[in-house]
Coordinates of N, CA and C and ligand atoms in Angstrom, one line a residue:
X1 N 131.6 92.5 78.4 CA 130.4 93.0 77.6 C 130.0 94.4 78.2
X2 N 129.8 95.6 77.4 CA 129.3 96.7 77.5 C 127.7 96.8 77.6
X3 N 127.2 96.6 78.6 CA 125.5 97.7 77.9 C 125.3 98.8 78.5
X4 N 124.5 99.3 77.9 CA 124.1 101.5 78.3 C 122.5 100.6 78.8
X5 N 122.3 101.0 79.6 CA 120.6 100.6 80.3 C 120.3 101.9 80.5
X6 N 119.1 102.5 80.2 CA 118.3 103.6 80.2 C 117.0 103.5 80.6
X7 N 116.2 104.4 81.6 CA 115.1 103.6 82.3 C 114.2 105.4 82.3
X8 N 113.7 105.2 81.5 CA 112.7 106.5 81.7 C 111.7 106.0 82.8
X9 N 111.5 107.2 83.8 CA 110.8 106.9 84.7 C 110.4 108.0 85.4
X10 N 109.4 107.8 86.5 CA 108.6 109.2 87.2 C 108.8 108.6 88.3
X11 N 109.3 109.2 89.3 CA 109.3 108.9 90.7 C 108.1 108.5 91.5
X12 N 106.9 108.8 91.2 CA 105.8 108.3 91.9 C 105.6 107.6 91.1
X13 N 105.6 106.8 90.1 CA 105.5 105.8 89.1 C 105.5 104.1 89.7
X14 N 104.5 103.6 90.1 CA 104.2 102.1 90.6 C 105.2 101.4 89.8
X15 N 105.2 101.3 88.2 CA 105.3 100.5 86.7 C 107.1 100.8 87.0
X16 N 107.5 102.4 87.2 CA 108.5 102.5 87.1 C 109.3 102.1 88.4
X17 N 109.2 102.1 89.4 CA 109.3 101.3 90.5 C 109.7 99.8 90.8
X18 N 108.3 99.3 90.0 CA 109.1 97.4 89.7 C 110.6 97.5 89.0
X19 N 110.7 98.5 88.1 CA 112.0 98.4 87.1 C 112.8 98.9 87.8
X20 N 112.8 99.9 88.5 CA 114.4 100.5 89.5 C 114.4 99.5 90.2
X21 N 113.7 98.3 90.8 CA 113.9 97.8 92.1 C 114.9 96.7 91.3
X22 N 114.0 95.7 89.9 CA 114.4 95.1 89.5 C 116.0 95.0 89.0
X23 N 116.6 96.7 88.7 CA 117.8 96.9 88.6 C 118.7 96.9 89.3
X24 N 118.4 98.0 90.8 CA 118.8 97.4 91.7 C 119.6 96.0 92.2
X25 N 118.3 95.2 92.4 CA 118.3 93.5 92.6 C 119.6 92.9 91.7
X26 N 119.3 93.4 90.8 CA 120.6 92.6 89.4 C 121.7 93.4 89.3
X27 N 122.0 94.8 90.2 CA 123.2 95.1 90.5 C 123.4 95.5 88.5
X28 N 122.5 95.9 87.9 CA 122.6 96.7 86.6 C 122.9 98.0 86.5
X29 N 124.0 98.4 86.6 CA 123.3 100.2 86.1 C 122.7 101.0 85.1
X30 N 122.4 101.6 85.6 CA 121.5 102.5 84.4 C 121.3 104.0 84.6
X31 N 120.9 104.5 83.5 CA 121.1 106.2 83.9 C 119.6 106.2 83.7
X32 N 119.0 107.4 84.0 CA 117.1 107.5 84.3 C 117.5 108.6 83.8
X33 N 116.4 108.9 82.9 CA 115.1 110.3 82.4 C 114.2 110.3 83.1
X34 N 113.8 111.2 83.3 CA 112.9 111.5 84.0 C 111.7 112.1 83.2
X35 N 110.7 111.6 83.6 CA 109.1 112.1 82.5 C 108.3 112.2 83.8
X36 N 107.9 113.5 83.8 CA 107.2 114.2 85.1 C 105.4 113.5 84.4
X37 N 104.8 113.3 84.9 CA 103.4 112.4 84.3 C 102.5 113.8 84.6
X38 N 102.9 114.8 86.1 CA 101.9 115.6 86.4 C 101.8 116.7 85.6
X39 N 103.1 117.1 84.4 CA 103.5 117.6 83.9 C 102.7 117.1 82.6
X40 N 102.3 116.3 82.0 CA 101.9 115.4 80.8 C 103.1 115.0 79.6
X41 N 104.5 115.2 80.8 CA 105.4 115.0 79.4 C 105.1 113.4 78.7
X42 N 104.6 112.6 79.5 CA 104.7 111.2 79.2 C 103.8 111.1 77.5
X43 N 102.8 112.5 77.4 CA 101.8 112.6 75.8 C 102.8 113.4 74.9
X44 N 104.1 113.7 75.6 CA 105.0 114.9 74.5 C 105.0 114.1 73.3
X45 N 105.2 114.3 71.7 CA 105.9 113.8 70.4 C 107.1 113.0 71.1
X46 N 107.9 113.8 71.9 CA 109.8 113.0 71.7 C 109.3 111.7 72.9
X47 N 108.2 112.1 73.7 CA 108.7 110.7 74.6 C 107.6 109.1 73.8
X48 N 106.5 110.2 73.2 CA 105.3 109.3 72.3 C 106.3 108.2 71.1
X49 N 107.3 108.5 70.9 CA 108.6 108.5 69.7 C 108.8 107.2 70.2
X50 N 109.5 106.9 71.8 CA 109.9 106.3 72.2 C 108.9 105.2 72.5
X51 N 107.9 105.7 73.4 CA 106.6 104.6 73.9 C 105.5 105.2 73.5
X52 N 104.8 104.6 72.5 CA 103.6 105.1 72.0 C 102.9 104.8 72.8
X53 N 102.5 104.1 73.7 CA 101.6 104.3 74.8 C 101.5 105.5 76.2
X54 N 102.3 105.9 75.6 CA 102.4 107.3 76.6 C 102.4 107.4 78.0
X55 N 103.1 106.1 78.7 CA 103.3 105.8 80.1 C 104.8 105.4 80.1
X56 N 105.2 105.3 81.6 CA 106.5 104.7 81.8 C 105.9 103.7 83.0
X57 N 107.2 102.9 82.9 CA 108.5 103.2 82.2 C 108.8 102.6 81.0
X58 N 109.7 103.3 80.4 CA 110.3 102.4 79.1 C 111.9 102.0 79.4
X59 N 112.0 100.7 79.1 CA 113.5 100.5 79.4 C 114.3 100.3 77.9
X60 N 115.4 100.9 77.7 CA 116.0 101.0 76.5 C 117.6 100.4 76.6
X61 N 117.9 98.7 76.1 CA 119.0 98.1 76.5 C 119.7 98.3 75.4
X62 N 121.1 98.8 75.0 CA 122.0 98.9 74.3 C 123.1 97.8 74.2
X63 N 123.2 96.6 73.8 CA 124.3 95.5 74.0 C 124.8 95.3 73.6
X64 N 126.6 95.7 73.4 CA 127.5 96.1 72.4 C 126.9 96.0 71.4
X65 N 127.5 95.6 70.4 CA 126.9 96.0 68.8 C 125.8 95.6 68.3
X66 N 124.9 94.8 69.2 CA 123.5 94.8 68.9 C 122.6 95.9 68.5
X67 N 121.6 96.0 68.5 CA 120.3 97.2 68.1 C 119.6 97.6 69.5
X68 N 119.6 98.8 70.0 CA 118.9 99.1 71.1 C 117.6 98.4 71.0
X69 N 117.2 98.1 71.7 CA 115.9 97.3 72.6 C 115.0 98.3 73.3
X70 N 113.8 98.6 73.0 CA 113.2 99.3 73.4 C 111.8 98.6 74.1
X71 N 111.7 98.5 75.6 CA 110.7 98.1 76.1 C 109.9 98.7 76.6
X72 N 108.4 98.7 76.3 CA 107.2 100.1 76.4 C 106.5 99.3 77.7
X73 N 106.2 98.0 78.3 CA 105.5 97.0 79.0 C 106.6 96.9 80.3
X74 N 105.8 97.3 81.6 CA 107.3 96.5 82.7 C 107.3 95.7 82.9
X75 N 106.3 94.8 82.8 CA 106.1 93.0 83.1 C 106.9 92.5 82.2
X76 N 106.9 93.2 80.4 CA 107.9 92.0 79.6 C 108.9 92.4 80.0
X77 N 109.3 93.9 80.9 CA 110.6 94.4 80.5 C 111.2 93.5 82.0
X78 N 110.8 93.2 82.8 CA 111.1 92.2 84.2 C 111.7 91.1 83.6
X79 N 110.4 90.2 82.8 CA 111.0 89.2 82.2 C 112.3 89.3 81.2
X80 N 112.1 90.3 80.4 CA 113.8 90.3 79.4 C 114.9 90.3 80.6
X81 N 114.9 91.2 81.8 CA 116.0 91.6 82.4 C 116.6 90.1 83.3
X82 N 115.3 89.5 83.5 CA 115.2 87.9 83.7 C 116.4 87.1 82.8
X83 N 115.6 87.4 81.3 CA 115.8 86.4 80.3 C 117.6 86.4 79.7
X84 N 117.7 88.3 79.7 CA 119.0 88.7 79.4 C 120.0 88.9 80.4
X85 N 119.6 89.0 81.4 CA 121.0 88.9 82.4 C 120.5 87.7 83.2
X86 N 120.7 86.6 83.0 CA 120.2 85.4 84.0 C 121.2 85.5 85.2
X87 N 122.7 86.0 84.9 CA 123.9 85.2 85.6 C 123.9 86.7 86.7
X88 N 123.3 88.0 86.6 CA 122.5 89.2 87.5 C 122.9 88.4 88.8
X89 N 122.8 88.9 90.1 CA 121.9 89.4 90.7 C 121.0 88.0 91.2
X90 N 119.8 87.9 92.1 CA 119.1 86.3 92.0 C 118.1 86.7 91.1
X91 N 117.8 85.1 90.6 CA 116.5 85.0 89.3 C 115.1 85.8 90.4
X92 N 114.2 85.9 89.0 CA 113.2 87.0 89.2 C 112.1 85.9 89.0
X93 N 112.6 84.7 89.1 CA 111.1 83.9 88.6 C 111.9 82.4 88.8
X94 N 111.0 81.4 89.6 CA 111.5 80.4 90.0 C 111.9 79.9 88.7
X95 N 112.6 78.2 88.7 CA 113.1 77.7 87.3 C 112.1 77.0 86.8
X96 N 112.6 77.2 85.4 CA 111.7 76.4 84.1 C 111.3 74.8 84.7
X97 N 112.0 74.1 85.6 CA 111.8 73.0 86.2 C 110.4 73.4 87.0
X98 N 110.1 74.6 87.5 CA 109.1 74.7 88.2 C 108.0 75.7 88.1
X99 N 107.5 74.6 86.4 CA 106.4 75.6 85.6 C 105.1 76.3 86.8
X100 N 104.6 75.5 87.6 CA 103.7 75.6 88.9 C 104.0 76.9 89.4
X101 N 105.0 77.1 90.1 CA 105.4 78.1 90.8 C 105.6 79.2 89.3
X102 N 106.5 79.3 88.5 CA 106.4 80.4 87.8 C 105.2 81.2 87.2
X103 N 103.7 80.5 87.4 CA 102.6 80.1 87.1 C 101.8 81.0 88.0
X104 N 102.6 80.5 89.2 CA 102.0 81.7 90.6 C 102.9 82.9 90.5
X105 N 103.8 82.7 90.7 CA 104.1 84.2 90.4 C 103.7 85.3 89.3
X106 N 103.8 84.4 88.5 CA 102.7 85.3 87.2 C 101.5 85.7 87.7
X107 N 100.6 85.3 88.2 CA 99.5 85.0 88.2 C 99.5 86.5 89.8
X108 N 100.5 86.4 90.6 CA 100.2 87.9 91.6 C 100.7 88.8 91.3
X109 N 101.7 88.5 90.0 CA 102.1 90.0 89.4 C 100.8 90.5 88.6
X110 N 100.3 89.7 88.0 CA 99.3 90.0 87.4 C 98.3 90.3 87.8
X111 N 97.7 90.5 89.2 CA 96.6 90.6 90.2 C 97.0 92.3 90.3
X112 N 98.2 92.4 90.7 CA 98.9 94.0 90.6 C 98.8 94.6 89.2
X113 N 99.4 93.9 88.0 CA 99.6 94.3 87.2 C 98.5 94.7 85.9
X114 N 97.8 93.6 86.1 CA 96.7 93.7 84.7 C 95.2 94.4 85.5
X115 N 95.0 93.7 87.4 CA 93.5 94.0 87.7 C 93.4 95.3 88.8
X116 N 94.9 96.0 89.2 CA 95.0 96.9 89.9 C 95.3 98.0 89.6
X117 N 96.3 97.9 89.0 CA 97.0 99.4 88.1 C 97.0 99.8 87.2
X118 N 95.9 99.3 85.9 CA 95.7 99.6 85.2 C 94.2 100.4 85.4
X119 N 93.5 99.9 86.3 CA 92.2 100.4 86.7 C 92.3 102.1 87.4
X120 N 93.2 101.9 88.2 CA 93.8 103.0 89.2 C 95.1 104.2 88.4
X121 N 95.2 103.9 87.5 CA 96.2 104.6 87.0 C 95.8 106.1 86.6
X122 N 97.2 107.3 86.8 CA 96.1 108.4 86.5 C 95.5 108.8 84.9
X123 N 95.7 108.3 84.0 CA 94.7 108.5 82.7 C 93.7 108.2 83.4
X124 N 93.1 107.2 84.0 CA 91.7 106.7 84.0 C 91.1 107.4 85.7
X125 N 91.9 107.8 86.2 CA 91.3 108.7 87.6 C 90.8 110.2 87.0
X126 N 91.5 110.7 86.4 CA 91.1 112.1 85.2 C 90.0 112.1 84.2
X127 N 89.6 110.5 84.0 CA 88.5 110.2 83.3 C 87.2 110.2 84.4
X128 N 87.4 109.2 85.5 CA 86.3 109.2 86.2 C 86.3 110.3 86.7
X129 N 87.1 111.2 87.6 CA 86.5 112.5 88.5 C 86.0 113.3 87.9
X130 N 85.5 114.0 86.2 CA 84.3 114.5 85.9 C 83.0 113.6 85.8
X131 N 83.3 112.4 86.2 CA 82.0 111.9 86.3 C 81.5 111.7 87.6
X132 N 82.1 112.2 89.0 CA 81.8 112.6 90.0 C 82.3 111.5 90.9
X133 N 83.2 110.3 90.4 CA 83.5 109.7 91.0 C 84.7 110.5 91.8
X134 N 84.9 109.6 93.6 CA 86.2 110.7 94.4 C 87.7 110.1 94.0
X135 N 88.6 110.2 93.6 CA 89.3 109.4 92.9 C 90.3 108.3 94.2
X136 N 90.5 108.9 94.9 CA 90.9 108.2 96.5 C 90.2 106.6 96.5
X137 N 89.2 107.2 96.5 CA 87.7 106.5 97.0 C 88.0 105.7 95.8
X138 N 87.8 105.8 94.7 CA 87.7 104.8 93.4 C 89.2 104.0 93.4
X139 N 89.9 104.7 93.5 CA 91.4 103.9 94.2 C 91.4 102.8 95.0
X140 N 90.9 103.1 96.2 CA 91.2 102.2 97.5 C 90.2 100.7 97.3
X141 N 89.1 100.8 96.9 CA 87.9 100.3 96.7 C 88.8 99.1 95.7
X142 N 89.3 99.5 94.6 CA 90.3 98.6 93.9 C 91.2 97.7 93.9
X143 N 91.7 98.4 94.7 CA 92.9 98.6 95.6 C 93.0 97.2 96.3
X144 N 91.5 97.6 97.3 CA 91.0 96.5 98.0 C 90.8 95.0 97.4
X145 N 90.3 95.5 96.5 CA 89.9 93.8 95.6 C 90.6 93.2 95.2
X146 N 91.7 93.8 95.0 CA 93.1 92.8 94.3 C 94.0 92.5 95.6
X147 N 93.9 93.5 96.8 CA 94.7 92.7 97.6 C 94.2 91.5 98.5
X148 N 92.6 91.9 98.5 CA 92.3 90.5 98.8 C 92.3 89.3 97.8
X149 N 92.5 89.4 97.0 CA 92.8 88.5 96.0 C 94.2 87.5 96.2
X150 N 95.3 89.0 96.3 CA 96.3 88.4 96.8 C 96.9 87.6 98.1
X151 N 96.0 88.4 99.1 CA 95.9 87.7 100.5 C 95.6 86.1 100.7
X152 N 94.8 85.8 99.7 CA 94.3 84.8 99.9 C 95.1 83.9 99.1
X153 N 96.0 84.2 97.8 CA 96.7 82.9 97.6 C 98.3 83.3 97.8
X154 N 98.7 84.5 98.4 CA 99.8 84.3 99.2 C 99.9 83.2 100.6
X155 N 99.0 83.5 101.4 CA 98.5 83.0 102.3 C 98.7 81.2 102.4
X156 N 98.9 80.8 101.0 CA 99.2 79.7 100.5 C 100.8 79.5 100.1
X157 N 101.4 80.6 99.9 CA 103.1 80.5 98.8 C 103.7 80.7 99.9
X158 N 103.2 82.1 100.8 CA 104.0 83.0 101.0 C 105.7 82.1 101.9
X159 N 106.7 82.7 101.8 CA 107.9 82.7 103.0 C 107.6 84.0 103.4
X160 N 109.4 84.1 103.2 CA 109.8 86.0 103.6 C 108.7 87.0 102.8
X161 N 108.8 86.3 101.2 CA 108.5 86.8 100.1 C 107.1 85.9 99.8
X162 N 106.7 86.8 98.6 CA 105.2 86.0 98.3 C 105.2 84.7 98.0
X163 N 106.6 84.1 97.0 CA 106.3 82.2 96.6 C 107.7 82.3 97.4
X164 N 107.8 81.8 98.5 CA 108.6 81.1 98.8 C 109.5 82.5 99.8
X165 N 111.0 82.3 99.5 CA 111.9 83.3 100.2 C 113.0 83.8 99.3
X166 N 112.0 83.8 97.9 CA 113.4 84.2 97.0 C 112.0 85.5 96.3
X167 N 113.1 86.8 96.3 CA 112.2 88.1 96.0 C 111.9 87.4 94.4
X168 N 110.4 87.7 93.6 CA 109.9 87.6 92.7 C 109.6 89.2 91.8
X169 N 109.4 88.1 90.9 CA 108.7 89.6 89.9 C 107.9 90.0 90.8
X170 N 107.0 88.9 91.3 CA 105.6 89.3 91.9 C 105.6 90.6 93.0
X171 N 106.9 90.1 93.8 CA 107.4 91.0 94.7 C 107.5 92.4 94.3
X172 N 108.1 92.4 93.1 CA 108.5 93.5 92.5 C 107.3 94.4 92.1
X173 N 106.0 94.1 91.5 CA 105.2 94.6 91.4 C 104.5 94.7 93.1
X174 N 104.6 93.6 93.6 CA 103.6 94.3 95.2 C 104.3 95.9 95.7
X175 N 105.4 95.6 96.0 CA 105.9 96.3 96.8 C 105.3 97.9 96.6
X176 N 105.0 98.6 95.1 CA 105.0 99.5 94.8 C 103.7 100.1 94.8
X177 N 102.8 99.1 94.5 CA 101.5 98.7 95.2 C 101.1 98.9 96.3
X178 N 101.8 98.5 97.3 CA 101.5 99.0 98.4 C 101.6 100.4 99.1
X179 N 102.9 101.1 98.3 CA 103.0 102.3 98.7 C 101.9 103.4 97.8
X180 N 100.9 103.0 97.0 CA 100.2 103.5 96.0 C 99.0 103.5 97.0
X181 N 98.6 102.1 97.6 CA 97.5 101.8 98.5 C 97.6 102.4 99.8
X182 N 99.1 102.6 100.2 CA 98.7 103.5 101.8 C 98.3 104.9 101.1
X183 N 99.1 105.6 100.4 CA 98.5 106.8 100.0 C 96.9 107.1 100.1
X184 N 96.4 106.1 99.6 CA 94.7 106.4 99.7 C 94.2 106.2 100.6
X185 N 95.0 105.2 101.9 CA 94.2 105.0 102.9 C 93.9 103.6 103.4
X186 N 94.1 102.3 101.9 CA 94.3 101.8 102.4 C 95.0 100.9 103.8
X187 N 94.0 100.0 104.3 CA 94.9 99.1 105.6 C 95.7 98.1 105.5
X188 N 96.8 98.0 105.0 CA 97.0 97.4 104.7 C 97.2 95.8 105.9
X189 N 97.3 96.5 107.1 CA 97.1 94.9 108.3 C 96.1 94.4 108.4
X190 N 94.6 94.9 107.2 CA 94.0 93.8 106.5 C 94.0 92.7 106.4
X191 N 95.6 92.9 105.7 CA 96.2 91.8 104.7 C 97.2 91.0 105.2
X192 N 97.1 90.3 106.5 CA 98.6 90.5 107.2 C 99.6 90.1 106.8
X193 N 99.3 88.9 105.8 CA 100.5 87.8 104.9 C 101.1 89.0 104.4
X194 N 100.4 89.6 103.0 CA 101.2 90.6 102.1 C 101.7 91.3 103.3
X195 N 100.7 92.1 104.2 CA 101.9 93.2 104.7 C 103.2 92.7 105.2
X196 N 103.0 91.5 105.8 CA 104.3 91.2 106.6 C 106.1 90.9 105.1
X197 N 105.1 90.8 104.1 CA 105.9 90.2 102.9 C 106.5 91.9 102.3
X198 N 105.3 93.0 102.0 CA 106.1 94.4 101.9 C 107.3 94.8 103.1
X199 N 107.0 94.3 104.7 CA 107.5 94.8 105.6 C 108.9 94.3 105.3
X200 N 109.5 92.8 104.7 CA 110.2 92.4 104.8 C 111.3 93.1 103.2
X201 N 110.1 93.2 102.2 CA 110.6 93.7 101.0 C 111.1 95.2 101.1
X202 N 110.4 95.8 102.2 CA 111.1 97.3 102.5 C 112.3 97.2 103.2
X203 N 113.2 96.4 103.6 CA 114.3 96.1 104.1 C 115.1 96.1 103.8
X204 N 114.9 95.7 102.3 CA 116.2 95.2 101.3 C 116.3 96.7 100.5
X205 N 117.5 96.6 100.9 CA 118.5 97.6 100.3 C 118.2 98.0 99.1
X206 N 118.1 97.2 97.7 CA 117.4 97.3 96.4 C 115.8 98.4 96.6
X207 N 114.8 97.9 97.1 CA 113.7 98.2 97.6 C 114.1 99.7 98.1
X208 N 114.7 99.9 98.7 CA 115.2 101.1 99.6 C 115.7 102.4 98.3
X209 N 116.2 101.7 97.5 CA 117.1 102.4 96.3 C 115.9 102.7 95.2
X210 N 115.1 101.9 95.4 CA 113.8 102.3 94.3 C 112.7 102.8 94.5
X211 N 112.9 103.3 96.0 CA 111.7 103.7 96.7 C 111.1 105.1 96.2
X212 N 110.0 105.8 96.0 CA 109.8 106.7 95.7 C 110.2 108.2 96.0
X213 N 110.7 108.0 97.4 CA 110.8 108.9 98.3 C 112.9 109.2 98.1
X214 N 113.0 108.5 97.3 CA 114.7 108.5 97.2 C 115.4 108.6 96.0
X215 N 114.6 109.0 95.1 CA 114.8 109.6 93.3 C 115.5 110.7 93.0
X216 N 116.3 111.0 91.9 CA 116.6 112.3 92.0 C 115.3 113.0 91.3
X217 N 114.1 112.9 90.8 CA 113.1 113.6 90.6 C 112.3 113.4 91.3
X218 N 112.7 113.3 92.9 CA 111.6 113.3 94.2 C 111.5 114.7 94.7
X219 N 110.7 115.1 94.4 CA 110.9 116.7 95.1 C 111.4 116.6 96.5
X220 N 111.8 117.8 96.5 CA 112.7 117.8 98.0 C 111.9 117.8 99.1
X221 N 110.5 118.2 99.3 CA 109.5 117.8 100.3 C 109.5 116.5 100.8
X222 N 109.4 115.2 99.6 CA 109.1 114.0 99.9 C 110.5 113.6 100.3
X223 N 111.7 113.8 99.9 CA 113.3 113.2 99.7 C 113.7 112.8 101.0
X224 N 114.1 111.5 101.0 CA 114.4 110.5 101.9 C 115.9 110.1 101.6
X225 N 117.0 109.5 102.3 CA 118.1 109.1 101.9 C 117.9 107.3 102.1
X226 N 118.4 106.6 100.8 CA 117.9 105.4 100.9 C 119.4 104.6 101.5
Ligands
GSH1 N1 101.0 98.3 81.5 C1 101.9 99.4 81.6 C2 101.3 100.5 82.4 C3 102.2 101.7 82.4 C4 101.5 102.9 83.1 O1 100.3 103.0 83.2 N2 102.3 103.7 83.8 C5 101.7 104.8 84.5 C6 102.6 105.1 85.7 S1 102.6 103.8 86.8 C7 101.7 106.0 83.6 O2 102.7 106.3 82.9 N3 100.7 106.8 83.6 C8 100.6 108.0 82.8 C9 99.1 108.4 82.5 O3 98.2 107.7 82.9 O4 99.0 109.4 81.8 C10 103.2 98.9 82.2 O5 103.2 97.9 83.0 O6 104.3 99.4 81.9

């Protein structure tokens, strides 16, 4: 079986981040566009074309003679890559035998995904700083609230990884998270479960390959060899 995987993405991009790591992990390849956000290409007509919501990433799956797949969401696009390559790489979400657990992991991707980075994202930091908020400051404060959120029912799941010792979606969204939250300042030895759970997730090779600092649209200031 042939597929073309295409992954529009911005190197400091959290959303885009879960998806490189995710491909990585499943040993998928794919070729990347690159949509600079600081640039505003993400509002251009040709990329609006693609994802009317004007963020990345969008993942675009071509499978042999099927109809390209266009995914605008990285949570559903985790799950399709879940759904459509099961035999990948390891699963991204414990088994249908273990609705409970799939339940939690939803539930800390979602702590990242629906009450942290949507709040903190830059459309909405460009909104608040003419209203005199510091945008750092409005960051971390956020930042804060979801990781104690997560602290406290990792603290309960956690192994290597957040449920257990098998890397999760959930993983997949922390990880990127955290490098969003030291930027501002957050502490993350706060947190010691999660941090010890990023310490281990920064290890793995996948993680290393999706890191922000190791992109080919990483400016050469930040550029790291992963
Ligand atoms: N819920 C979306 C969020 C996507 C999103 O907000 N992406 C950010 C980068 S992490 C973005 O493109 N921001 C552009 C902007 O705010 O203008 C997802 O999970 O894919």
């Amino acid at each position: 079986m042939t597929d073309t995987v295409t992954l529009h993405t911005y190197f400091r991009s959290s959303c885009s981040a879960r998806l490189r790591i995710a491909l990585h992990l499943k040993q998928i390849p794919f070729t990347s566009v690159y949509v600079n956000l600081l640039k505003g290409e993400q509002s251009s007509p040709a990329h609006l074309t693609i994802n009317p919501s004007g963020t990345v990433p969008t993942l675009v799956i071509q499978r042999d003679s099927q109809a390209p797949v266009t995914i605008t969401q990285s949570l559903a696009a985790l799950e399709y890559l879940e759904e459509a390559f099961p035999d990948r790489g390891p699963a991204l979400l414990p088994p249908a035998s273990d609705p409970e657990s799939r339940a939690l992991v939803r539930t800390l991707a979602q702590i990242i995904g629906c009450d942290i980075q949507p709040v903190t994202n830059l459309r909405i930091l460009k909104r608040v700083a003419p209203l005199g908020a510091d945008r750092a400051g409005w960051s971390k404060d956020l930042i804060e609230d979801g990781l104690r959120a997560y602290e406290a029912i990792v603290a309960r799941s956690a192994g290597r990884f957040s449920v257990g010792d098998q890397i999760t979606i959930a993983d997949l969204c922390l990880v990127p998270a955290a490098w969003g939250a030291e930027r501002v300042g957050v502490d993350l030895g706060a947190y010691p479960v999660t941090h010890g759970i990023v310490k281990n997730l920064e290890a793995e090779q996948a993680v290393k390959l999706g890191h922000w600092t190791t992109q080919d649209d990483t400016p050469e200031e930040f550029r790291l060899k992963a």
